[in-house]
MMTF fields as JSON, N, C-alpha, C and O atoms, coordinates in Angstrom:
{
  "mmtfVersion": "1.0.0",
  "mmtfProducer": "UNKNOWN",
  "numBonds": 315,
  "numAtoms": 316,
  "numGroups": 79,
  "numChains": 1,
  "numModels": 1,
  "chainsPerModel": [1],
  "groupsPerChain": [79],
  "chainIdList": ["A"],
  "bondAtomList": [4, 2, 8, 6, 12, 10, 16, 14, 20, 18, 24, 22, 28, 26, 32, 30, 36, 34, 40, 38, 44, 42, 48, 46, 52, 50, 56, 54, 60, 58, 64, 62, 68, 66, 72, 70, 76, 74, 80, 78, 84, 82, 88, 86, 92, 90, 96, 94, 100, 98, 104, 102, 108, 106, 112, 110, 116, 114, 120, 118, 124, 122, 128, 126, 132, 130, 136, 134, 140, 138, 144, 142, 148, 146, 152, 150, 156, 154, 160, 158, 164, 162, 168, 166, 172, 170, 176, 174, 180, 178, 184, 182, 188, 186, 192, 190, 196, 194, 200, 198, 204, 202, 208, 206, 212, 210, 216, 214, 220, 218, 224, 222, 228, 226, 232, 230, 236, 234, 240, 238, 244, 242, 248, 246, 252, 250, 256, 254, 260, 258, 264, 262, 268, 266, 272, 270, 276, 274, 280, 278, 284, 282, 288, 286, 292, 290, 296, 294, 300, 298, 304, 302, 308, 306, 312, 310],
  "bondOrderList": [1, 1, 1, 1, 1, 1, 1, 1, 1, 1, 1, 1, 1, 1, 1, 1, 1, 1, 1, 1, 1, 1, 1, 1, 1, 1, 1, 1, 1, 1, 1, 1, 1, 1, 1, 1, 1, 1, 1, 1, 1, 1, 1, 1, 1, 1, 1, 1, 1, 1, 1, 1, 1, 1, 1, 1, 1, 1, 1, 1, 1, 1, 1, 1, 1, 1, 1, 1, 1, 1, 1, 1, 1, 1, 1, 1, 1, 1],
  "groupList": [{"groupName": "MET", "atomNameList": ["N", "CA", "C", "O"], "elementList": ["N", "C", "C", "O"], "formalChargeList": [0, 0, 0, 0], "bondAtomList": [1, 0, 2, 1, 3, 2], "bondOrderList": [1, 1, 2], "singleLetterCode": "M", "chemCompType": "L-PEPTIDE LINKING"}, {"groupName": "LYS", "atomNameList": ["N", "CA", "C", "O"], "elementList": ["N", "C", "C", "O"], "formalChargeList": [0, 0, 0, 0], "bondAtomList": [1, 0, 2, 1, 3, 2], "bondOrderList": [1, 1, 2], "singleLetterCode": "K", "chemCompType": "L-PEPTIDE LINKING"}, {"groupName": "ARG", "atomNameList": ["N", "CA", "C", "O"], "elementList": ["N", "C", "C", "O"], "formalChargeList": [0, 0, 0, 0], "bondAtomList": [1, 0, 2, 1, 3, 2], "bondOrderList": [1, 1, 2], "singleLetterCode": "R", "chemCompType": "L-PEPTIDE LINKING"}, {"groupName": "VAL", "atomNameList": ["N", "CA", "C", "O"], "elementList": ["N", "C", "C", "O"], "formalChargeList": [0, 0, 0, 0], "bondAtomList": [1, 0, 2, 1, 3, 2], "bondOrderList": [1, 1, 2], "singleLetterCode": "V", "chemCompType": "L-PEPTIDE LINKING"}, {"groupName": "LEU", "atomNameList": ["N", "CA", "C", "O"], "elementList": ["N", "C", "C", "O"], "formalChargeList": [0, 0, 0, 0], "bondAtomList": [1, 0, 2, 1, 3, 2], "bondOrderList": [1, 1, 2], "singleLetterCode": "L", "chemCompType": "L-PEPTIDE LINKING"}, {"groupName": "THR", "atomNameList": ["N", "CA", "C", "O"], "elementList": ["N", "C", "C", "O"], "formalChargeList": [0, 0, 0, 0], "bondAtomList": [1, 0, 2, 1, 3, 2], "bondOrderList": [1, 1, 2], "singleLetterCode": "T", "chemCompType": "L-PEPTIDE LINKING"}, {"groupName": "ALA", "atomNameList": ["N", "CA", "C", "O"], "elementList": ["N", "C", "C", "O"], "formalChargeList": [0, 0, 0, 0], "bondAtomList": [1, 0, 2, 1, 3, 2], "bondOrderList": [1, 1, 2], "singleLetterCode": "A", "chemCompType": "L-PEPTIDE LINKING"}, {"groupName": "SER", "atomNameList": ["N", "CA", "C", "O"], "elementList": ["N", "C", "C", "O"], "formalChargeList": [0, 0, 0, 0], "bondAtomList": [1, 0, 2, 1, 3, 2], "bondOrderList": [1, 1, 2], "singleLetterCode": "S", "chemCompType": "L-PEPTIDE LINKING"}, {"groupName": "ILE", "atomNameList": ["N", "CA", "C", "O"], "elementList": ["N", "C", "C", "O"], "formalChargeList": [0, 0, 0, 0], "bondAtomList": [1, 0, 2, 1, 3, 2], "bondOrderList": [1, 1, 2], "singleLetterCode": "I", "chemCompType": "L-PEPTIDE LINKING"}, {"groupName": "GLY", "atomNameList": ["N", "CA", "C", "O"], "elementList": ["N", "C", "C", "O"], "formalChargeList": [0, 0, 0, 0], "bondAtomList": [1, 0, 2, 1, 3, 2], "bondOrderList": [1, 1, 2], "singleLetterCode": "G", "chemCompType": "PEPTIDE LINKING"}, {"groupName": "ASN", "atomNameList": ["N", "CA", "C", "O"], "elementList": ["N", "C", "C", "O"], "formalChargeList": [0, 0, 0, 0], "bondAtomList": [1, 0, 2, 1, 3, 2], "bondOrderList": [1, 1, 2], "singleLetterCode": "N", "chemCompType": "L-PEPTIDE LINKING"}, {"groupName": "GLN", "atomNameList": ["N", "CA", "C", "O"], "elementList": ["N", "C", "C", "O"], "formalChargeList": [0, 0, 0, 0], "bondAtomList": [1, 0, 2, 1, 3, 2], "bondOrderList": [1, 1, 2], "singleLetterCode": "Q", "chemCompType": "L-PEPTIDE LINKING"}, {"groupName": "PHE", "atomNameList": ["N", "CA", "C", "O"], "elementList": ["N", "C", "C", "O"], "formalChargeList": [0, 0, 0, 0], "bondAtomList": [1, 0, 2, 1, 3, 2], "bondOrderList": [1, 1, 2], "singleLetterCode": "F", "chemCompType": "L-PEPTIDE LINKING"}, {"groupName": "PRO", "atomNameList": ["N", "CA", "C", "O"], "elementList": ["N", "C", "C", "O"], "formalChargeList": [0, 0, 0, 0], "bondAtomList": [1, 0, 2, 1, 3, 2], "bondOrderList": [1, 1, 2], "singleLetterCode": "P", "chemCompType": "L-PEPTIDE LINKING"}, {"groupName": "GLU", "atomNameList": ["N", "CA", "C", "O"], "elementList": ["N", "C", "C", "O"], "formalChargeList": [0, 0, 0, 0], "bondAtomList": [1, 0, 2, 1, 3, 2], "bondOrderList": [1, 1, 2], "singleLetterCode": "E", "chemCompType": "L-PEPTIDE LINKING"}, {"groupName": "ASP", "atomNameList": ["N", "CA", "C", "O"], "elementList": ["N", "C", "C", "O"], "formalChargeList": [0, 0, 0, 0], "bondAtomList": [1, 0, 2, 1, 3, 2], "bondOrderList": [1, 1, 2], "singleLetterCode": "D", "chemCompType": "L-PEPTIDE LINKING"}, {"groupName": "HIS", "atomNameList": ["N", "CA", "C", "O"], "elementList": ["N", "C", "C", "O"], "formalChargeList": [0, 0, 0, 0], "bondAtomList": [1, 0, 2, 1, 3, 2], "bondOrderList": [1, 1, 2], "singleLetterCode": "H", "chemCompType": "L-PEPTIDE LINKING"}],
  "groupTypeList": [0, 1, 2, 3, 4, 5, 6, 7, 3, 3, 6, 4, 8, 6, 6, 5, 9, 6, 6, 7, 6, 0, 5, 10, 6, 5, 9, 6, 10, 3, 6, 4, 8, 11, 1, 12, 6, 13, 14, 6, 15, 4, 7, 5, 3, 7, 15, 6, 5, 8, 3, 16, 4, 4, 10, 5, 8, 10, 15, 15, 9, 15, 15, 7, 12, 3, 11, 5, 11, 6, 16, 3, 2, 7, 8, 4, 1, 10, 9],
  "groupIdList": [1, 2, 3, 4, 5, 6, 7, 8, 9, 10, 11, 12, 13, 14, 15, 16, 17, 18, 19, 20, 21, 22, 23, 24, 25, 26, 27, 28, 29, 30, 31, 32, 33, 34, 35, 36, 37, 38, 39, 40, 41, 42, 43, 44, 45, 46, 47, 48, 49, 50, 51, 52, 53, 54, 55, 56, 57, 58, 59, 60, 61, 62, 63, 64, 65, 66, 67, 68, 69, 70, 71, 72, 73, 74, 75, 76, 77, 78, 79],
  "secStructList": [7, 2, 2, 2, 2, 2, 2, 2, 2, 2, 2, 2, 2, 2, 2, 2, 2, 2, 2, 2, 2, 7, 7, 1, 7, 7, 2, 2, 2, 2, 2, 2, 2, 2, 2, 2, 7, 6, 6, 7, 7, 4, 4, 4, 7, 7, 2, 2, 2, 2, 2, 2, 2, 2, 2, 2, 2, 6, 7, 7, 1, 1, 7, 7, 2, 2, 2, 2, 2, 2, 2, 2, 2, 2, 2, 2, 2, 2, 7],
  "xCoordList": [77.124, 78.576, 79.093, 80.055, 78.452, 78.883, 78.667, 79.457, 77.594, 77.338, 78.429, 78.875, 78.851, 79.903, 81.202, 81.896, 81.525, 82.746, 82.67, 83.643, 81.554, 81.382, 81.476, 82.128, 80.837, 80.89, 82.316, 82.74, 83.043, 84.435, 85.296, 86.132, 85.097, 85.859, 85.54, 86.443, 84.264, 83.861, 84.473, 84.972, 84.444, 85.02, 86.528, 87.074, 87.194, 88.642, 88.996, 89.948, 88.254, 88.509, 88.277, 89.054, 87.23, 86.941, 88.028, 88.44, 88.49, 89.538, 90.85, 91.574, 91.159, 92.394, 92.361, 93.358, 91.238, 91.108, 91.252, 91.887, 90.674, 90.775, 92.198, 92.661, 92.888, 94.262, 95.182, 96.094, 94.959, 95.828, 95.559, 96.424, 94.382, 94.062, 94.659, 94.686, 95.132, 95.703, 97.042, 97.751, 97.382, 98.649, 99.32, 98.673, 100.608, 101.361, 101.394, 101.9, 100.864, 100.875, 99.65, 98.907, 99.446, 98.339, 98.707, 99.87, 97.716, 97.955, 98.968, 99.812, 98.888, 99.815, 101.24, 102.189, 101.392, 102.724, 103.332, 104.515, 102.529, 103.01, 103.416, 104.457, 102.609, 102.93, 104.237, 105.046, 104.437, 105.67, 106.878, 107.899, 106.78, 107.904, 108.172, 109.329, 107.124, 107.313, 107.83, 108.273, 107.78, 108.423, 109.938, 110.614, 110.459, 111.89, 112.286, 113.438, 111.336, 111.602, 110.361, 109.575, 110.187, 108.963, 108.738, 107.601, 109.804, 109.688, 109.373, 109.205, 109.295, 109.126, 107.749, 106.728, 107.743, 106.497, 106.364, 107.044, 105.5, 105.376, 104.355, 104.083, 103.789, 102.763, 103.32, 102.577, 104.597, 105.195, 106.097, 106.736, 106.151, 107.029, 106.328, 105.145, 107.053, 106.465, 106.186, 106.749, 105.318, 105.012, 106.257, 106.448, 107.102, 108.322, 109.242, 109.863, 109.327, 110.151, 109.555, 110.289, 108.238, 107.587, 107.861, 108.135, 107.79, 108.104, 109.555, 109.847, 110.464, 111.883, 112.064, 112.815, 111.375, 111.447, 110.922, 111.54, 109.788, 109.218, 110.12, 110.25, 110.745, 111.69, 112.883, 113.365, 113.358, 114.483, 114.097, 114.866, 112.914, 112.458, 112.221, 112.574, 111.633, 111.268, 112.371, 112.162, 113.533, 114.666, 115.025, 115.056, 115.291, 115.607, 117.087, 117.587, 117.778, 119.199, 119.428, 118.494, 120.662, 121.051, 121.145, 121.766, 120.534, 120.616, 119.852, 118.789, 120.421, 119.734, 118.699, 118.616, 117.925, 116.933, 117.61, 117.127, 118.72, 119.426, 119.968, 119.908, 120.495, 121.001, 119.86, 119.997, 118.745, 117.586, 117.066, 116.689, 117.047, 116.607, 117.502, 117.004, 118.8, 119.734, 119.487, 119.548, 119.208, 118.907, 117.629, 117.579, 116.605, 115.325, 115.505, 115.009, 116.2, 116.429, 117.262, 117.043, 118.216, 119.035, 118.191, 118.332, 117.315, 116.435, 115.521, 115.324, 114.966, 114.093, 114.844, 114.306, 116.068, 116.873, 117.297, 117.271, 117.688, 118.227, 117.202, 117.492, 116.016, 114.952, 115.011, 114.181],
  "yCoordList": [65.734, 65.779, 66.902, 67.583, 67.1, 68.159, 69.533, 70.451, 69.674, 70.958, 71.294, 72.439, 70.311, 70.53, 70.914, 71.833, 70.217, 70.505, 71.897, 72.65, 72.24, 73.561, 74.653, 75.674, 74.446, 75.428, 75.591, 76.703, 74.511, 74.572, 75.359, 76.163, 75.133, 75.85, 77.337, 78.17, 77.675, 79.084, 79.75, 80.871, 79.087, 79.639, 79.826, 80.828, 78.877, 78.971, 80.134, 80.865, 80.314, 81.417, 82.757, 83.693, 82.854, 84.097, 84.41, 85.562, 83.399, 83.601, 84.006, 84.848, 83.427, 83.762, 85.203, 85.916, 85.631, 87.011, 87.998, 89.041, 87.681, 88.572, 88.644, 89.714, 87.534, 87.518, 88.298, 88.979, 88.209, 88.929, 90.429, 91.219, 90.829, 92.247, 92.897, 94.124, 92.104, 92.647, 93.297, 92.88, 94.3, 94.991, 95.174, 95.132, 95.374, 95.597, 97.073, 97.425, 97.93, 99.361, 99.764, 100.666, 99.102, 99.463, 100.721, 101.123, 101.329, 102.555, 102.38, 103.249, 101.264, 101.019, 100.827, 101.338, 100.096, 99.869, 101.163, 101.431, 101.956, 103.232, 104.15, 104.804, 104.202, 105.046, 104.605, 105.44, 103.292, 102.791, 103.148, 103.582, 102.976, 103.306, 104.801, 105.222, 105.604, 107.051, 107.562, 108.707, 106.747, 107.105, 107.185, 107.994, 106.346, 106.307, 107.15, 107.567, 107.399, 108.223, 109.065, 108.738, 110.158, 110.954, 111.544, 111.802, 111.751, 112.365, 111.359, 111.742, 110.097, 109.035, 109.067, 109.19, 108.952, 108.807, 107.326, 106.821, 106.639, 105.191, 104.781, 103.591, 105.739, 105.404, 104.632, 103.916, 104.763, 104.071, 102.913, 102.287, 102.633, 101.571, 100.223, 100.096, 99.23, 97.902, 97.215, 97.583, 96.221, 95.439, 94.736, 94.624, 94.264, 93.576, 94.522, 94.126, 95.765, 96.749, 97.084, 97.256, 97.18, 97.451, 96.322, 96.569, 95.085, 93.942, 94.019, 93.76, 94.375, 94.515, 95.608, 95.433, 96.726, 97.811, 97.371, 97.653, 96.684, 96.223, 95.209, 95.218, 94.335, 93.379, 94.102, 93.718, 95.134, 95.919, 96.62, 96.627, 97.206, 97.927, 96.968, 97.278, 95.822, 94.877, 93.897, 92.999, 94.061, 93.19, 93.34, 94.449, 92.226, 92.253, 92.513, 92.189, 93.085, 93.372, 94.49, 94.979, 94.878, 95.9, 97.294, 98.184, 97.493, 98.795, 99.851, 99.588, 101.04, 102.163, 102.718, 102.284, 103.665, 104.307, 104.928, 104.792, 105.602, 106.282, 105.276, 105.521, 104.152, 103.131, 102.524, 102.326, 102.234, 101.694, 102.721, 102.371, 103.984, 105.05, 105.116, 105.301, 104.97, 104.986, 103.801, 103.951, 102.625, 101.442, 101.655, 101.346, 102.182, 102.417, 103.402, 103.171, 104.482, 105.493, 104.936, 105.278, 104.08, 103.442, 102.539, 102.551, 101.755, 100.864, 101.679, 101.326, 102.758, 103.61, 104.266, 104.414, 104.655, 105.314, 104.345, 104.681, 103.132, 102.162, 101.184, 100.406, 101.222, 100.336, 99.032, 98.177],
  "zCoordList": [100.574, 100.582, 99.693, 100.047, 98.531, 97.632, 98.254, 98.033, 99.033, 99.686, 100.693, 100.775, 101.446, 102.444, 101.756, 102.191, 100.691, 99.943, 99.322, 99.377, 98.747, 98.144, 99.201, 98.984, 100.327, 101.412, 101.921, 102.238, 101.998, 102.445, 101.468, 101.882, 100.186, 99.164, 99.206, 99.124, 99.332, 99.395, 100.627, 100.532, 101.766, 102.996, 102.858, 103.32, 102.233, 102.042, 101.128, 101.4, 100.063, 99.138, 99.832, 99.647, 100.617, 101.336, 102.349, 102.484, 103.057, 104.06, 103.399, 103.929, 102.264, 101.552, 101.074, 101.179, 100.557, 100.111, 101.25, 101.095, 102.376, 103.537, 104.051, 104.447, 104.052, 104.536, 103.612, 104.08, 102.317, 101.397, 101.435, 101.056, 101.882, 101.963, 103.203, 103.302, 104.139, 105.363, 105.065, 104.149, 105.827, 105.641, 106.989, 108.035, 106.945, 108.173, 108.557, 109.622, 107.706, 107.965, 108.79, 108.404, 109.907, 110.788, 111.555, 111.595, 112.155, 112.901, 114.023, 114.241, 114.732, 115.836, 115.323, 115.918, 114.225, 113.67, 113.14, 113.353, 112.457, 111.932, 113.079, 113.01, 114.128, 115.285, 115.943, 116.349, 116.046, 116.657, 115.808, 116.341, 114.509, 113.619, 113.655, 113.672, 113.666, 113.683, 115.023, 115.117, 116.034, 117.309, 117.108, 117.744, 116.224, 115.954, 114.747, 114.629, 113.854, 112.672, 112.385, 111.496, 113.149, 113.032, 111.641, 111.248, 110.911, 109.594, 108.489, 107.331, 108.836, 107.841, 107.196, 107.873, 105.866, 105.112, 104.784, 103.89, 105.498, 105.351, 104.303, 104.14, 103.595, 102.607, 101.418, 100.748, 101.148, 99.996, 100.412, 99.566, 101.694, 102.202, 102.059, 102.376, 101.587, 101.383, 102.714, 103.745, 102.678, 103.878, 104.401, 105.611, 103.494, 103.917, 104.687, 105.673, 104.235, 104.932, 106.284, 107.257, 106.362, 107.647, 108.626, 109.8, 108.152, 109.013, 109.48, 110.648, 108.574, 108.934, 109.994, 110.954, 109.812, 110.79, 112.151, 113.178, 112.161, 113.425, 114.108, 115.332, 113.326, 113.904, 114.513, 115.579, 113.849, 114.368, 115.662, 116.623, 115.686, 116.878, 118.041, 119.179, 117.77, 118.824, 119.184, 119.999, 118.587, 118.896, 120.374, 120.909, 121.014, 122.443, 122.713, 123.79, 121.757, 121.929, 122.927, 123.562, 123.053, 124.023, 123.409, 123.991, 122.237, 121.581, 122.375, 122.937, 122.402, 123.024, 122.051, 120.902, 122.516, 121.652, 120.433, 119.309, 120.661, 119.573, 118.558, 117.353, 119.032, 118.113, 117.294, 116.087, 117.946, 117.237, 116.238, 115.119, 116.641, 115.753, 114.514, 113.404, 114.692, 113.567, 112.637, 111.416, 113.2, 112.389, 111.578, 110.387, 112.23, 111.561, 110.415, 109.312, 110.665, 109.611, 108.468, 107.306, 108.8, 107.759, 106.878, 105.656, 107.493, 106.726, 105.819, 104.656, 106.34, 105.533, 104.39, 103.293, 104.638, 103.602, 102.502, 101.318, 102.913, 101.97, 101.435, 100.526, 101.992, 101.509, 102.098, 101.789]
}
C-alpha cells in the first residue's frame, strides 16, 4: 500500500512540474499573434497577455481583420 501511495505522489509531483513548465508562447500561437501584429516582440509578453491576445483573435464576434488587428496592437501596447 505504501508503494502505491508513494508512486502516486511521485507521479503527481512530476505531472505538476511538467504542467507549470508549459507556456502559451508556442510557435503556433506566436505565429497567429504575429499575423495581426508582425512587429510584435513576444519574448517579454506574459502568458496571461498571450491568452488575452488569443482570446481576442479567436473571438467569434463580427470584427474585421483590421478591427482585430487594432485590438491586438492595443493589448500589446497597454499590456
